[in-house]
PDB file of C-alpha atoms in Angstrom:
ATOM      1  CA  MET A 180      10.696  28.924  22.799  1.00  0.00           C
ATOM      2  CA  GLU A 181      10.947  29.884  19.126  1.00  0.00           C
ATOM      3  CA  MET A 182       9.996  27.383  16.525  1.00  0.00           C
ATOM      4  CA  ALA A 183      12.968  25.756  14.832  1.00  0.00           C
ATOM      5  CA  GLN A 184      13.656  26.666  11.233  1.00  0.00           C
ATOM      6  CA  PRO A 185      13.846  23.266   9.494  1.00  0.00           C
ATOM      7  CA  GLU A 186      14.341  22.580   5.836  1.00  0.00           C
ATOM      8  CA  THR A 187      11.518  23.492   3.513  1.00  0.00           C
ATOM      9  CA  LEU A 188       9.411  20.707   2.043  1.00  0.00           C
ATOM     10  CA  ALA A 189      11.201  21.214  -1.270  1.00  0.00           C
ATOM     11  CA  GLU A 190      14.511  20.455   0.436  1.00  0.00           C
ATOM     12  CA  LEU A 191      13.149  17.528   2.441  1.00  0.00           C
ATOM     13  CA  LEU A 192      11.361  15.866  -0.481  1.00  0.00           C
ATOM     14  CA  ASN A 193      13.799  16.834  -3.250  1.00  0.00           C
ATOM     15  CA  GLY A 194      10.967  18.176  -5.384  1.00  0.00           C
ATOM     16  CA  ARG A 195      13.186  19.629  -8.112  1.00  0.00           C
ATOM     17  CA  ARG A 196      14.725  16.242  -8.916  1.00  0.00           C
ATOM     18  CA  ALA A 197      11.321  14.542  -9.101  1.00  0.00           C
ATOM     19  CA  ALA A 198      10.050  17.213 -11.490  1.00  0.00           C
ATOM     20  CA  VAL A 199      13.042  16.802 -13.816  1.00  0.00           C
ATOM     21  CA  ASP A 200      12.719  13.027 -13.843  1.00  0.00           C
ATOM     22  CA  ALA A 201       9.023  13.296 -14.695  1.00  0.00           C
ATOM     23  CA  SER A 202       9.498  15.847 -17.476  1.00  0.00           C
ATOM     24  CA  LEU A 203      12.502  14.796 -19.554  1.00  0.00           C
ATOM     25  CA  PRO A 204      11.292  11.355 -20.756  1.00  0.00           C
ATOM     26  CA  ALA A 205       8.030  12.986 -21.900  1.00  0.00           C
ATOM     27  CA  VAL A 206      10.013  15.602 -23.807  1.00  0.00           C
ATOM     28  CA  GLY A 207      12.091  12.816 -25.331  1.00  0.00           C
ATOM     29  CA  PHE A 208       8.970  10.957 -26.431  1.00  0.00           C
ATOM     30  CA  ALA A 209       7.439  14.037 -28.045  1.00  0.00           C
ATOM     31  CA  ALA A 210      10.714  14.933 -29.766  1.00  0.00           C
ATOM     32  CA  GLY A 211      11.130  11.445 -31.199  1.00  0.00           C
ATOM     33  CA  TRP A 212       7.484  11.218 -32.200  1.00  0.00           C
ATOM     34  CA  LEU A 213       7.473  14.558 -33.987  1.00  0.00           C
ATOM     35  CA  GLY A 214      10.987  14.298 -35.415  1.00  0.00           C
ATOM     36  CA  PHE A 215      10.344  10.974 -37.146  1.00  0.00           C
ATOM     37  CA  GLY A 216       6.960  11.600 -38.727  1.00  0.00           C
ATOM     38  CA  GLN A 217       4.813  10.802 -35.708  1.00  0.00           C
ATOM     39  CA  SER A 218       6.464   7.420 -35.200  1.00  0.00           C
ATOM     40  CA  ILE A 219       5.488   5.853 -31.899  1.00  0.00           C
ATOM     41  CA  TRP A 220       8.531   3.608 -32.067  1.00  0.00           C
ATOM     42  CA  ALA A 221      10.822   6.617 -32.400  1.00  0.00           C
ATOM     43  CA  GLY A 222       9.073   8.366 -29.519  1.00  0.00           C
ATOM     44  CA  ALA A 223       9.243   5.270 -27.327  1.00  0.00           C
ATOM     45  CA  ILE A 224      12.932   4.706 -28.041  1.00  0.00           C
ATOM     46  CA  ALA A 225      13.740   8.383 -27.373  1.00  0.00           C
ATOM     47  CA  ALA A 226      11.832   8.300 -24.081  1.00  0.00           C
ATOM     48  CA  VAL A 227      13.572   5.123 -22.898  1.00  0.00           C
ATOM     49  CA  ILE A 228      17.017   6.424 -23.912  1.00  0.00           C
ATOM     50  CA  THR A 229      16.319   9.639 -22.012  1.00  0.00           C
ATOM     51  CA  ALA A 230      15.201   7.660 -18.968  1.00  0.00           C
ATOM     52  CA  ILE A 231      18.300   5.459 -19.119  1.00  0.00           C
ATOM     53  CA  GLY A 232      20.504   8.547 -19.316  1.00  0.00           C
ATOM     54  CA  LEU A 233      18.756  10.004 -16.271  1.00  0.00           C
ATOM     55  CA  SER A 234      19.118   6.715 -14.410  1.00  0.00           C
ATOM     56  CA  VAL A 235      22.869   6.542 -15.052  1.00  0.00           C
ATOM     57  CA  TRP A 236      23.252  10.137 -13.903  1.00  0.00           C
ATOM     58  CA  ARG A 237      21.224   9.509 -10.741  1.00  0.00           C
ATOM     59  CA  LEU A 238      23.229   6.409  -9.879  1.00  0.00           C
ATOM     60  CA  ARG A 239      26.495   8.297 -10.319  1.00  0.00           C
ATOM     61  CA  LYS A 240      25.218  10.976  -7.975  1.00  0.00           C
ATOM     62  CA  GLY A 241      24.549   8.331  -5.335  1.00  0.00           C
ATOM     63  CA  ASP A 242      20.773   7.916  -5.572  1.00  0.00           C
ATOM     64  CA  LYS A 243      19.283   4.653  -4.332  1.00  0.00           C
ATOM     65  CA  PRO A 244      19.231   2.048  -7.126  1.00  0.00           C
ATOM     66  CA  ARG A 245      15.690   0.922  -6.308  1.00  0.00           C
ATOM     67  CA  ALA A 246      14.242   4.427  -6.707  1.00  0.00           C
ATOM     68  CA  VAL A 247      16.161   4.933  -9.955  1.00  0.00           C
ATOM     69  CA  LEU A 248      15.024   1.601 -11.387  1.00  0.00           C
ATOM     70  CA  ILE A 249      11.390   2.293 -10.486  1.00  0.00           C
ATOM     71  CA  GLY A 250      11.516   5.535 -12.461  1.00  0.00           C
ATOM     72  CA  LEU A 251      13.040   3.751 -15.451  1.00  0.00           C
ATOM     73  CA  PHE A 252      10.474   0.965 -15.190  1.00  0.00           C
ATOM     74  CA  VAL A 253       7.576   3.444 -15.257  1.00  0.00           C
ATOM     75  CA  VAL A 254       8.884   5.047 -18.469  1.00  0.00           C
ATOM     76  CA  CYS A 255       9.346   1.628 -20.080  1.00  0.00           C
ATOM     77  CA  VAL A 256       5.793   0.617 -19.174  1.00  0.00           C
ATOM     78  CA  ALA A 257       4.412   3.891 -20.580  1.00  0.00           C
ATOM     79  CA  ALA A 258       6.323   3.299 -23.820  1.00  0.00           C
ATOM     80  CA  LEU A 259       5.073  -0.288 -24.061  1.00  0.00           C
ATOM     81  CA  ILE A 260       1.468   0.817 -23.557  1.00  0.00           C
ATOM     82  CA  ALA A 261       1.759   3.289 -26.440  1.00  0.00           C
ATOM     83  CA  LEU A 262       3.386   0.673 -28.671  1.00  0.00           C
ATOM     84  CA  TYR A 263       0.749  -1.925 -27.787  1.00  0.00           C
ATOM     85  CA  THR A 264      -2.229   0.332 -28.467  1.00  0.00           C
ATOM     86  CA  GLY A 265      -0.670   2.143 -31.423  1.00  0.00           C
ATOM     87  CA  ASN A 266      -1.798   5.445 -29.915  1.00  0.00           C
ATOM     88  CA  ALA A 267       0.875   8.019 -29.059  1.00  0.00           C
ATOM     89  CA  ASN A 268      -1.403   9.601 -26.465  1.00  0.00           C
ATOM     90  CA  ASP A 269      -1.289   6.396 -24.450  1.00  0.00           C
ATOM     91  CA  PHE A 270       2.301   7.139 -23.464  1.00  0.00           C
ATOM     92  CA  PHE A 271       0.657   9.578 -21.027  1.00  0.00           C
ATOM     93  CA  LEU A 272      -2.152   7.223 -19.970  1.00  0.00           C
ATOM     94  CA  LEU A 273      -0.238   5.840 -17.006  1.00  0.00           C
ATOM     95  CA  GLN A 274       0.359   9.314 -15.627  1.00  0.00           C
ATOM     96  CA  LEU A 275      -3.273  10.288 -16.134  1.00  0.00           C
ATOM     97  CA  LEU A 276      -4.444   7.228 -14.239  1.00  0.00           C
ATOM     98  CA  SER A 277      -1.865   7.658 -11.484  1.00  0.00           C
ATOM     99  CA  ASN A 278      -2.906  11.264 -10.922  1.00  0.00           C
ATOM    100  CA  GLY A 279      -6.557  10.238 -10.713  1.00  0.00           C
ATOM    101  CA  ALA A 280      -5.665   7.510  -8.223  1.00  0.00           C
ATOM    102  CA  SER A 281      -3.570  10.004  -6.254  1.00  0.00           C
ATOM    103  CA  VAL A 282      -6.559  12.320  -5.826  1.00  0.00           C
ATOM    104  CA  LEU A 283      -8.529   9.453  -4.300  1.00  0.00           C
ATOM    105  CA  ALA A 284      -5.647   8.209  -2.134  1.00  0.00           C
ATOM    106  CA  TRP A 285      -4.808  11.637  -0.690  1.00  0.00           C
ATOM    107  CA  VAL A 286      -8.455  12.461   0.074  1.00  0.00           C
ATOM    108  CA  ILE A 287      -8.968   9.116   1.809  1.00  0.00           C
ATOM    109  CA  SER A 288      -5.759   9.577   3.819  1.00  0.00           C
ATOM    110  CA  ILE A 289      -7.018  12.930   5.111  1.00  0.00           C
ATOM    111  CA  VAL A 290     -10.465  11.586   5.956  1.00  0.00           C
ATOM    112  CA  ILE A 291      -9.077   8.647   7.969  1.00  0.00           C
ATOM    113  CA  ARG A 292      -6.594  10.968   9.698  1.00  0.00           C
ATOM    114  CA  TRP A 293      -3.480   9.434   8.162  1.00  0.00           C
ATOM    115  CA  PRO A 294      -2.545  12.322   5.840  1.00  0.00           C
ATOM    116  CA  LEU A 295      -0.074  11.168   3.220  1.00  0.00           C
ATOM    117  CA  LEU A 296       1.984  14.327   3.563  1.00  0.00           C
ATOM    118  CA  GLY A 297       2.681  13.378   7.165  1.00  0.00           C
ATOM    119  CA  ILE A 298       3.518   9.803   6.197  1.00  0.00           C
ATOM    120  CA  VAL A 299       5.952  10.953   3.497  1.00  0.00           C
ATOM    121  CA  VAL A 300       7.687  13.605   5.610  1.00  0.00           C
ATOM    122  CA  GLY A 301       7.687  11.389   8.696  1.00  0.00           C
ATOM    123  CA  THR A 302       9.351   8.615   6.714  1.00  0.00           C
ATOM    124  CA  VAL A 303      11.991  10.981   5.324  1.00  0.00           C
ATOM    125  CA  LEU A 304      12.722  12.242   8.846  1.00  0.00           C
ATOM    126  CA  GLY A 305      12.840   8.726  10.289  1.00  0.00           C
ATOM    127  CA  GLN A 306       9.925   9.342  12.668  1.00  0.00           C
ATOM    128  CA  ARG A 307       7.763   6.406  11.619  1.00  0.00           C
ATOM    129  CA  THR A 308       4.324   7.368  12.958  1.00  0.00           C
ATOM    130  CA  ARG A 309       5.493   9.447  15.905  1.00  0.00           C
ATOM    131  CA  TRP A 310       4.344  12.667  14.191  1.00  0.00           C
ATOM    132  CA  ARG A 311       0.763  11.407  14.261  1.00  0.00           C
ATOM    133  CA  ARG A 312       0.674  11.460  18.078  1.00  0.00           C
ATOM    134  CA  ASP A 313       1.252  15.216  17.961  1.00  0.00           C
ATOM    135  CA  PRO A 314      -2.248  16.713  17.445  1.00  0.00           C
ATOM    136  CA  VAL A 315      -0.792  19.962  16.115  1.00  0.00           C
ATOM    137  CA  LEU A 316       1.362  18.228  13.510  1.00  0.00           C
ATOM    138  CA  LEU A 317      -1.498  15.917  12.544  1.00  0.00           C
ATOM    139  CA  LYS A 318      -3.727  18.916  11.913  1.00  0.00           C
ATOM    140  CA  ALA A 319      -1.009  20.753   9.982  1.00  0.00           C
ATOM    141  CA  TYR A 320      -0.226  17.771   7.768  1.00  0.00           C
ATOM    142  CA  SER A 321      -3.923  17.192   7.111  1.00  0.00           C
ATOM    143  CA  ARG A 322      -4.462  20.747   5.943  1.00  0.00           C
ATOM    144  CA  GLY A 323      -1.239  20.742   3.945  1.00  0.00           C
ATOM    145  CA  SER A 324      -2.329  17.533   2.218  1.00  0.00           C
ATOM    146  CA  TRP A 325      -5.291  19.336   0.643  1.00  0.00           C
ATOM    147  CA  VAL A 326      -2.798  21.350  -1.397  1.00  0.00           C
ATOM    148  CA  TRP A 327      -1.502  18.097  -2.848  1.00  0.00           C
ATOM    149  CA  VAL A 328      -5.052  17.002  -3.633  1.00  0.00           C
ATOM    150  CA  ALA A 329      -5.472  20.245  -5.579  1.00  0.00           C
ATOM    151  CA  GLN A 330      -2.235  19.555  -7.469  1.00  0.00           C
ATOM    152  CA  TYR A 331      -3.471  16.190  -8.717  1.00  0.00           C
ATOM    153  CA  VAL A 332      -6.916  17.568  -9.534  1.00  0.00           C
ATOM    154  CA  ILE A 333      -5.318  20.283 -11.682  1.00  0.00           C
ATOM    155  CA  ARG A 334      -3.285  17.697 -13.570  1.00  0.00           C
ATOM    156  CA  VAL A 335      -6.313  15.505 -14.263  1.00  0.00           C
ATOM    157  CA  ALA A 336      -8.339  18.557 -15.333  1.00  0.00           C
ATOM    158  CA  VAL A 337      -5.624  19.498 -17.847  1.00  0.00           C
ATOM    159  CA  PHE A 338      -4.489  16.065 -19.029  1.00  0.00           C
ATOM    160  CA  LEU A 339      -7.898  14.471 -19.557  1.00  0.00           C
ATOM    161  CA  PRO A 340      -9.239  16.909 -22.227  1.00  0.00           C
ATOM    162  CA  LEU A 341      -5.893  16.852 -24.054  1.00  0.00           C
ATOM    163  CA  TYR A 342      -5.822  13.054 -23.953  1.00  0.00           C
ATOM    164  CA  GLN A 343      -9.376  12.782 -25.241  1.00  0.00           C
ATOM    165  CA  ALA A 344      -8.623  15.281 -28.027  1.00  0.00           C
ATOM    166  CA  GLY A 345      -5.558  13.311 -29.123  1.00  0.00           C
ATOM    167  CA  MET A 346      -3.168  16.236 -28.619  1.00  0.00           C
ATOM    168  CA  THR A 347       0.091  14.369 -28.032  1.00  0.00           C
ATOM    169  CA  ALA A 348       2.457  17.331 -28.304  1.00  0.00           C
ATOM    170  CA  ALA A 349       0.240  19.372 -25.987  1.00  0.00           C
ATOM    171  CA  LEU A 350       0.251  16.501 -23.496  1.00  0.00           C
ATOM    172  CA  ALA A 351       4.055  16.562 -23.459  1.00  0.00           C
ATOM    173  CA  GLY A 352       4.022  20.326 -22.960  1.00  0.00           C
ATOM    174  CA  ALA A 353       1.487  19.999 -20.144  1.00  0.00           C
ATOM    175  CA  ARG A 354       3.631  17.287 -18.564  1.00  0.00           C
ATOM    176  CA  VAL A 355       6.532  19.740 -18.384  1.00  0.00           C
ATOM    177  CA  ALA A 356       4.432  22.710 -17.248  1.00  0.00           C
ATOM    178  CA  LEU A 357       2.648  20.666 -14.588  1.00  0.00           C
ATOM    179  CA  SER A 358       5.791  19.010 -13.281  1.00  0.00           C
ATOM    180  CA  GLY A 359       8.425  21.558 -12.294  1.00  0.00           C
ATOM    181  CA  PRO A 360       6.325  24.715 -11.796  1.00  0.00           C
ATOM    182  CA  LEU A 361       3.322  22.951 -10.274  1.00  0.00           C
ATOM    183  CA  VAL A 362       5.417  20.788  -7.961  1.00  0.00           C
ATOM    184  CA  ALA A 363       7.354  23.856  -6.804  1.00  0.00           C
ATOM    185  CA  ALA A 364       4.110  25.727  -6.145  1.00  0.00           C
ATOM    186  CA  CYS A 365       2.596  22.740  -4.322  1.00  0.00           C
ATOM    187  CA  LEU A 366       5.636  22.344  -2.080  1.00  0.00           C
ATOM    188  CA  ALA A 367       5.767  26.060  -1.307  1.00  0.00           C
ATOM    189  CA  VAL A 368       2.041  26.427  -0.578  1.00  0.00           C
ATOM    190  CA  SER A 369       1.769  23.229   1.487  1.00  0.00           C
ATOM    191  CA  TRP A 370       4.835  24.321   3.491  1.00  0.00           C
ATOM    192  CA  TRP A 371       3.161  27.702   4.083  1.00  0.00           C
ATOM    193  CA  VAL A 372      -0.027  25.946   5.226  1.00  0.00           C
ATOM    194  CA  ILE A 373       1.926  23.766   7.632  1.00  0.00           C
ATOM    195  CA  ARG A 374       3.810  26.715   9.086  1.00  0.00           C
ATOM    196  CA  ARG A 375       0.573  28.676   9.491  1.00  0.00           C
ATOM    197  CA  ASN A 376      -0.885  25.828  11.531  1.00  0.00           C
ATOM    198  CA  LEU A 377       2.089  25.417  13.865  1.00  0.00           C
ATOM    199  CA  PRO A 378       2.025  27.683  16.935  1.00  0.00           C
ATOM    200  CA  ALA A 379       5.039  29.864  17.622  1.00  0.00           C
ATOM    201  CA  ASP A 380       6.250  27.625  20.459  1.00  0.00           C
ATOM    202  CA  HIS A 381       6.137  24.385  18.472  1.00  0.00           C
ATOM    203  CA  PRO A 382       9.659  22.952  17.921  1.00  0.00           C
ATOM    204  CA  GLY A 383       8.987  22.048  14.269  1.00  0.00           C
ATOM    205  CA  LEU A 384       8.591  19.033  12.014  1.00  0.00           C
ATOM    206  CA  ARG A 385      11.637  17.231  13.345  1.00  0.00           C
ATOM    207  CA  HIS A 386      10.395  17.356  16.934  1.00  0.00           C
ATOM    208  CA  PRO A 387       6.821  16.087  17.383  1.00  0.00           C
ATOM    209  CA  VAL A 388       5.341  17.036  20.752  1.00  0.00           C
ATOM    210  CA  VAL A 389       4.254  13.735  22.269  1.00  0.00           C
ATOM    211  CA  ASP A 390       3.157  13.488  25.901  1.00  0.00           C
ATOM    212  CA  GLU A 391       3.532   9.737  26.296  1.00  0.00           C
ATOM    213  CA  PRO A 392       5.300   7.197  24.103  1.00  0.00           C
ATOM    214  CA  ALA A 393       3.223   4.559  22.418  1.00  0.00           C
ATOM    215  CA  PRO A 394       3.465   0.990  23.765  1.00  0.00           C
ATOM    216  CA  SER A 395       5.506  -0.029  20.704  1.00  0.00           C
ATOM    217  CA  ASP A 396       8.032   2.716  21.456  1.00  0.00           C
ATOM    218  CA  GLN A 397       8.273   1.596  25.075  1.00  0.00           C
ATOM    219  CA  LYS A 398       9.039  -1.975  23.987  1.00  0.00           C
ATOM    220  CA  ALA A 399      11.645  -0.756  21.516  1.00  0.00           C
ATOM    221  CA  ALA A 400      13.318   1.341  24.215  1.00  0.00           C
ATOM    222  CA  SER A 401      13.378  -1.471  26.786  1.00  0.00           C
TER     223      SER A 401
END
């Protein structure tokens, strides 16, 4: 039996949209900050306006309101942090901290054999934890998750020196460069790793090979 040809990870996880949403408010902040004499207020207002515009567009395209509002909330919090501290670089502090926390979370998930890549994809596919009872998929997701660890490590390695040096414009540029291109590369490489670790007769991500259903599945079926 040939392995099914499912969507790529980029298609499943909508990586392009996430990269755009992460980049544009940062560009708006830098544009406002630079255009109005390094005014943090101008940068914050520009970032929030950009985020609101993105939110309206996403809602019109049918995105879930909760996901849209979370993205808007994150931008508002980043703007408030910069306004509170009076340091333009602190608009990017939340992202720096979240990337550092992501490194830790993804490594721990791999070590305890609950790779976050499997959790994310399994949730998108509506599998709950069924994928984890397929040893082949568990191994593939674990190895693919290391690519995501590398992504977050790269971001921290780039953002931290720029943040410490007070290079606000460079931080905005790095935010753009390490959103779209890096996310695309991460999705492509992790998908390649997963495919390399699935044997030719495996039916694919949508069809975990499970010998016996878990007790919870048996109860649900009865």
